Coordinates of C-alpha atoms in Angstrom, one line a residue:
X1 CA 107.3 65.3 148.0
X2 CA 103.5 63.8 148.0
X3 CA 102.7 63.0 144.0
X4 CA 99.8 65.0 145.1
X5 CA 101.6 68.3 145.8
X6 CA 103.4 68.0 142.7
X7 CA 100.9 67.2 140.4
X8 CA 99.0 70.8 141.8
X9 CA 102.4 72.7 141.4
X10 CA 102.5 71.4 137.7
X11 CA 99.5 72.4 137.3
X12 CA 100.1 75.6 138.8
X13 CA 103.0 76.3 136.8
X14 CA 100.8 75.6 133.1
X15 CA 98.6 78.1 134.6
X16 CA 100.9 80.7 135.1
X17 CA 102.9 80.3 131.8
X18 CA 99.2 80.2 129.8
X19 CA 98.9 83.7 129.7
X20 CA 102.2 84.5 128.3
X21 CA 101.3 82.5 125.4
X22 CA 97.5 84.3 125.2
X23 CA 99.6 87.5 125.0
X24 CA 101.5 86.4 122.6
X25 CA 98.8 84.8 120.1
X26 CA 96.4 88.3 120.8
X27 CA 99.3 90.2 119.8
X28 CA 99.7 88.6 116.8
X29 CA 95.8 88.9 115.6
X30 CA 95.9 92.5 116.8
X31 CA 98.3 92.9 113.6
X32 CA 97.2 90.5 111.3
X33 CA 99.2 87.2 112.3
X34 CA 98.7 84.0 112.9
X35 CA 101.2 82.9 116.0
X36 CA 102.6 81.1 114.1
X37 CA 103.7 83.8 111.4
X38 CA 104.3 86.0 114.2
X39 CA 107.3 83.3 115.6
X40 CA 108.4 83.3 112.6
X41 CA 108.7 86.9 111.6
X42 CA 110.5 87.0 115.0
X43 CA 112.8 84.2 114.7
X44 CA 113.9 85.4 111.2
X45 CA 114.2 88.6 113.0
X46 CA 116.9 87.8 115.8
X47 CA 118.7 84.9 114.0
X48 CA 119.9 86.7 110.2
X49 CA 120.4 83.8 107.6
X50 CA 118.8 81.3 108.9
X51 CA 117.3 78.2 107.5
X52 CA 114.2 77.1 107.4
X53 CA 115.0 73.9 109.1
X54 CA 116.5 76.7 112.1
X55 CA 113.3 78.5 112.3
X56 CA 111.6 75.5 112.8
X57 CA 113.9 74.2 115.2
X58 CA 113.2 77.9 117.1
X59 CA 109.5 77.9 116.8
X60 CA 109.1 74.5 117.2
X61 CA 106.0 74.7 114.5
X62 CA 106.2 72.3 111.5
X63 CA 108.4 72.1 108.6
X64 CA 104.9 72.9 106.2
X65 CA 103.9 75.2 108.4
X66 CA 107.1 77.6 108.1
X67 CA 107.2 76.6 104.2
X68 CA 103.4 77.9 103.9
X69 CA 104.7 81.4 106.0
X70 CA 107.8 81.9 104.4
X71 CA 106.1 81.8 101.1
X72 CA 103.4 84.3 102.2
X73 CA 106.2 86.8 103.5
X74 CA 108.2 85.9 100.2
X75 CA 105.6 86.9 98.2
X76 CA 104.9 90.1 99.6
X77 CA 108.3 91.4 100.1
X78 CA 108.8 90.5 103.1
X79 CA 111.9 88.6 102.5
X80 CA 114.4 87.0 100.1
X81 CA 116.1 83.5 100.2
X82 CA 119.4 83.0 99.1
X83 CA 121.4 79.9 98.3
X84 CA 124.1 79.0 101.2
X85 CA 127.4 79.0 99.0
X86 CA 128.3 75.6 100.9
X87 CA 124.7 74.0 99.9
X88 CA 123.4 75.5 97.4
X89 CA 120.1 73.4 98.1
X90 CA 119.5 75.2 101.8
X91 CA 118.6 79.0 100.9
X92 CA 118.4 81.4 104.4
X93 CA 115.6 83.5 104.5
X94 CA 116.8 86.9 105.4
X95 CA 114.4 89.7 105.8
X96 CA 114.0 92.7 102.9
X97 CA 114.1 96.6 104.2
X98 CA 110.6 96.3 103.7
X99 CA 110.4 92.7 106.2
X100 CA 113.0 94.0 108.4
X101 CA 110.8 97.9 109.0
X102 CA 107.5 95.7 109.4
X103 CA 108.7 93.1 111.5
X104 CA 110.8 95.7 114.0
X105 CA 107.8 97.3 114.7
X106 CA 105.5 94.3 115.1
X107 CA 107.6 92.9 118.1
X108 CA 108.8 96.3 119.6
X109 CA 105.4 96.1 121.7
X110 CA 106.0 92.9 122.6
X111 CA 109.5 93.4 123.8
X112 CA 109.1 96.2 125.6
X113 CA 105.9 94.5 127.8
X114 CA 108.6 91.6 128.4
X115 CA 111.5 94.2 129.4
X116 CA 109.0 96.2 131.6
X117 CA 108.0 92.7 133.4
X118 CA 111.7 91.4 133.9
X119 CA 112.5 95.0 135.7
X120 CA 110.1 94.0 138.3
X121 CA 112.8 91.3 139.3
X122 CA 115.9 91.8 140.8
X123 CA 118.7 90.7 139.2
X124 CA 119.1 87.9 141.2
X125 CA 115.5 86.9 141.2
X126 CA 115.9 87.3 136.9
X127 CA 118.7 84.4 137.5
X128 CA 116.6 82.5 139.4
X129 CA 113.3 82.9 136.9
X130 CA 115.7 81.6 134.2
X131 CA 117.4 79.5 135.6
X132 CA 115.0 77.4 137.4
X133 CA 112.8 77.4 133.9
X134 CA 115.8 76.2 132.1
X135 CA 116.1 73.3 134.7
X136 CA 112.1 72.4 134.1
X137 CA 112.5 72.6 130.6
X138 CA 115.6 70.5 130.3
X139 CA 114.2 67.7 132.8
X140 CA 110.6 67.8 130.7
X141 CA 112.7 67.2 127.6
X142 CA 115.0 64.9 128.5
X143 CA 112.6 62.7 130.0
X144 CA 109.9 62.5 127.2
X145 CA 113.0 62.0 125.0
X146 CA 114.2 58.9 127.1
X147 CA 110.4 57.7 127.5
X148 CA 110.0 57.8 123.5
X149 CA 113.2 55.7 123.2
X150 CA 112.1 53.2 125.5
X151 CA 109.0 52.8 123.6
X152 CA 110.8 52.0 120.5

């Protein structure tokens, strides 16, 4: 393939992921987040117990960052932290009635424009999406990981 073609078809592909992540960050100020303490009020959300260190792994924002958030949502009831019995220095942040009723209805708007988008696809063209996103991803990753390994 011509470096030119694929250098257009990266581009391309930016472009049409952009908007995904506009909808996400309006959403977010529509209710009084940051993006950022939207992703985490997600990942804390679908992943019960988790660490800090996991949610930052998930939302791929900063340790301080997800401290800073965490704090906020601590201090206003959103959620509790808990000592891991195993470590007693990791706590999970788990999610109080009061977190878990605020933060199911600040991404059920958001899920259901993503279910309502993947029913456009067949299933096979769902397997596809994914699949072939997965493979992008995974190739992007591995080779900025190998090119920052080299450098060293």
């Amino acid at each position: 393939m011509k470096e030119e073609l694929i250098r257009e078809q990266v581009k391309r592909l930016k472009n049409s992921t952009r908007p995904m992540d506009k909808m996400y960050e309006e959403y977010a100020k529509s209710i009084g987040l940051s993006y950022a303490a939207f992703s985490v009020l997600w990942s804390v959300l679908f992943n019960e117990n988790c660490t800090q260190k996991e949610i930052c792994q998930r939302t791929w924002l900063p340790k301080q960052t997800v401290n800073s958030i965490i704090t906020d949502f601590y201090k206003n009831g959103m959620v509790v932290l808990e000592e891991r019995p195993e470590d007693r220095r990791t706590k999970t942040v788990k999610l109080t009635e009061r977190g878990k009723t605020y933060a199911q209805d600040a991404v059920c708007h958001i899920r259901h424009a993503e279910y309502v988008a993947m029913k456009q696809f067949t299933e096979e063209e769902m397997e596809t999406l994914i699949s072939l996103m997965q493979k992008y991803a995974d190739t992007c990753l591995e080779t900025v990981r190998e090119s920052i390994k080299n450098e060293k």
